[in-house]
Coordinates of C-alpha atoms in Angstrom, one line a residue:
X640 CA -3.8 5.7 -13.8
X641 CA -6.8 3.8 -12.2
X642 CA -8.7 3.3 -15.5
X643 CA -10.4 -0.2 -15.7
X644 CA -9.3 -2.0 -19.0
X645 CA -12.0 -4.1 -20.8
X646 CA -9.9 -7.1 -21.2
X647 CA -9.8 -8.1 -17.8
X648 CA -12.5 -10.0 -16.2
X649 CA -14.3 -9.1 -13.0
X650 CA -13.8 -11.5 -9.8
X651 CA -17.2 -11.5 -8.1
X652 CA -17.3 -11.0 -4.3
X653 CA -19.0 -14.4 -3.8
X654 CA -16.1 -16.4 -5.3
X655 CA -13.5 -18.2 -3.3
X656 CA -11.0 -16.3 -5.2
X657 CA -12.3 -13.0 -4.2
X658 CA -12.4 -14.4 -0.5
X659 CA -8.8 -15.3 -0.9
X660 CA -7.6 -11.7 -2.0
X661 CA -9.7 -10.2 0.9
X662 CA -8.2 -12.3 3.2
X663 CA -4.6 -11.7 2.0
X664 CA -5.3 -7.7 2.2
X665 CA -6.4 -8.0 5.8
X666 CA -3.5 -10.4 6.8
X667 CA -1.3 -7.8 5.2
X668 CA -3.0 -5.2 7.3
X669 CA -2.3 -7.1 10.6
X670 CA 1.4 -7.6 10.0
X671 CA 1.9 -3.9 9.4
X672 CA -0.1 -2.9 12.5
X673 CA 1.7 -5.6 14.6
X674 CA 5.3 -4.6 13.3
X675 CA 5.9 -7.9 11.5
X676 CA 7.8 -6.1 8.7
X677 CA 9.8 -9.0 7.8
X678 CA 6.9 -11.1 7.0
X679 CA 5.4 -8.1 5.2
X680 CA 8.3 -8.2 3.0
X681 CA 7.7 -11.8 2.0
X682 CA 4.3 -10.7 0.5
X683 CA 6.4 -8.9 -2.5
X684 CA 7.9 -10.4 -5.6
X685 CA 11.5 -9.7 -6.2
X686 CA 10.9 -7.2 -8.7
X687 CA 8.4 -5.3 -6.9
X688 CA 7.5 -1.8 -8.0
X689 CA 6.2 0.3 -5.0
X690 CA 5.1 3.8 -6.0
X691 CA 3.4 6.9 -4.7
X692 CA 2.6 9.5 -7.3
X693 CA 2.3 13.1 -6.2
X694 CA -1.4 14.4 -6.1
X695 CA -2.2 17.6 -7.4
X696 CA -5.3 19.7 -7.9
X697 CA -6.6 20.3 -11.2
X698 CA -9.7 19.9 -13.1
X699 CA -11.0 16.6 -14.4
X700 CA -10.3 17.7 -17.9
X701 CA -6.7 18.3 -17.2
X702 CA -6.1 14.8 -16.3
X703 CA -6.1 12.3 -13.4
X704 CA -4.5 14.6 -10.6
X705 CA -1.2 13.0 -10.4
X706 CA 2.2 14.0 -11.7
X707 CA 5.3 11.8 -12.8
X708 CA 7.1 13.2 -9.6
X709 CA 6.8 10.7 -7.1
X710 CA 6.6 11.0 -3.4
X711 CA 8.1 7.2 -3.4
X712 CA 9.5 5.0 -5.9
X713 CA 10.7 1.7 -4.2
X714 CA 11.9 -1.5 -5.3
X715 CA 12.7 -4.8 -3.1
X716 CA 16.2 -3.5 -2.0
X717 CA 14.8 0.0 -0.9
X718 CA 11.9 -1.5 0.8
X719 CA 14.3 -3.9 2.8
X720 CA 16.5 -1.1 3.6
X721 CA 13.5 0.8 5.1
X722 CA 12.5 -2.2 7.1
X723 CA 15.9 -2.9 8.3
X724 CA 16.2 0.7 9.6
X725 CA 13.0 0.6 11.4
X726 CA 14.5 -2.3 13.3
X727 CA 17.1 0.1 14.7
X728 CA 17.2 2.9 17.2
X729 CA 18.6 5.1 14.2
X730 CA 14.8 5.6 12.6
X731 CA 14.6 8.7 14.6
X732 CA 10.9 9.2 13.1
X733 CA 9.9 5.8 14.5
X734 CA 11.3 6.0 18.2
X735 CA 9.2 5.0 19.7
X736 CA 7.4 3.3 16.9
X737 CA 4.0 4.9 15.7
X738 CA 0.9 3.0 16.4
X739 CA -0.9 2.4 13.2
X740 CA -4.1 0.7 12.2
X741 CA -4.7 -0.1 8.0
X742 CA -8.2 -0.4 7.1
X743 CA -9.0 -1.9 3.7
X744 CA -12.3 -1.7 1.9
X745 CA -14.0 -1.3 -1.5
X746 CA -12.0 -4.3 -2.9
X747 CA -12.3 -4.5 -6.7
X748 CA -10.5 -7.6 -8.2
X749 CA -9.9 -8.4 -11.8
X750 CA -8.2 -11.3 -13.4
X751 CA -5.8 -10.4 -16.1
X752 CA -4.8 -13.9 -17.3
X753 CA -4.4 -17.0 -15.4
X754 CA -2.0 -16.1 -12.9
X755 CA -2.4 -12.5 -12.6
X756 CA -5.0 -10.1 -10.5
X757 CA -5.2 -6.5 -10.7
X758 CA -6.9 -4.9 -7.8
X759 CA -8.3 -1.5 -6.3
X760 CA -8.8 -1.0 -2.8
X761 CA -9.9 2.1 -0.7
X762 CA -7.5 2.6 2.4
X763 CA -7.6 4.5 5.4
X764 CA -4.5 4.5 7.6
X765 CA -4.4 5.9 11.3
X766 CA -1.1 6.9 12.7
X767 CA -0.4 8.0 16.4
X768 CA 2.9 9.3 17.3
X769 CA 3.9 9.8 21.0
X770 CA 0.7 10.7 22.8
X771 CA -0.6 13.7 20.8
X772 CA 0.2 13.4 17.2
X773 CA -2.6 11.8 15.3
X774 CA -2.6 11.5 11.3
X775 CA -4.7 9.9 8.8
X776 CA -4.0 8.9 5.3
X777 CA -6.7 7.9 2.8
X778 CA -6.6 6.8 -0.9
X779 CA -6.7 4.1 -3.1
X780 CA -4.1 1.4 -3.8
X781 CA -3.7 -0.3 -7.2
X782 CA -2.1 -3.6 -6.8
X783 CA -0.9 -6.4 -9.3
X784 CA -0.9 -9.7 -7.6
X785 CA 0.5 -12.8 -9.1
X786 CA -0.3 -16.4 -7.8
X787 CA 2.5 -17.9 -5.8
X788 CA 1.5 -21.5 -4.8
X789 CA -1.6 -21.4 -2.8
X790 CA -1.1 -17.6 -2.1
X791 CA -0.3 -14.4 -3.6
X792 CA 2.7 -11.9 -3.9
X793 CA 2.5 -8.2 -4.9
X794 CA 4.4 -7.5 -8.1
X795 CA 3.2 -3.9 -8.5
X796 CA 1.7 -1.2 -5.9
X797 CA 0.5 2.0 -6.6
X798 CA -0.4 4.3 -3.9
X799 CA -2.8 7.1 -4.7
X800 CA -3.3 9.3 -1.6
X801 CA -6.2 11.5 -1.5
X802 CA -4.1 14.4 0.0
X803 CA -2.6 17.0 -2.0
X804 CA -0.6 18.1 1.0
X805 CA 0.7 15.6 3.5
X806 CA 0.9 17.2 6.7
X807 CA 2.8 14.5 8.4
X808 CA 6.3 15.1 9.5
X809 CA 7.5 12.1 7.7
X810 CA 6.2 9.2 5.6
X811 CA 7.7 6.5 7.4
X812 CA 4.4 4.5 7.5
X813 CA 4.1 1.5 5.2
X814 CA 1.2 1.3 2.9

């Protein structure tokens, strides 16, 4: 699932394009951590594919460790519904809201044509609920970015969590 295709060309860290992609992901993290979910939604294309396959434990010779069954399979409408629900008092899993911190690192950017970038980043998300519930999510995000004017839009996001068992009581956190 996260195999590198040889037809893509690497975007090197010292380039302006790489800096713009890194800034995009840092700004996205800030939007999520400051509850600016409407602005976060604007980062996605209308036909966004937002997925989180289920992680399994298996030998390397038996595959990449992910099943076709997905913990999340979202599109623009379902992401919008999730965000709208977070804005109400009926999102019980988020009343009061979780305090999150999104960290992104190990950013790999590859050009796949003139207007498409394939990216892989490592993420760490911390979430504090109430005063004593603390959780961490780690993994890799594989995103397809398309150029949109001077910026980018996310056309596809695949979230590959490291955990085979997610002990959080809910998955209301946005990745």
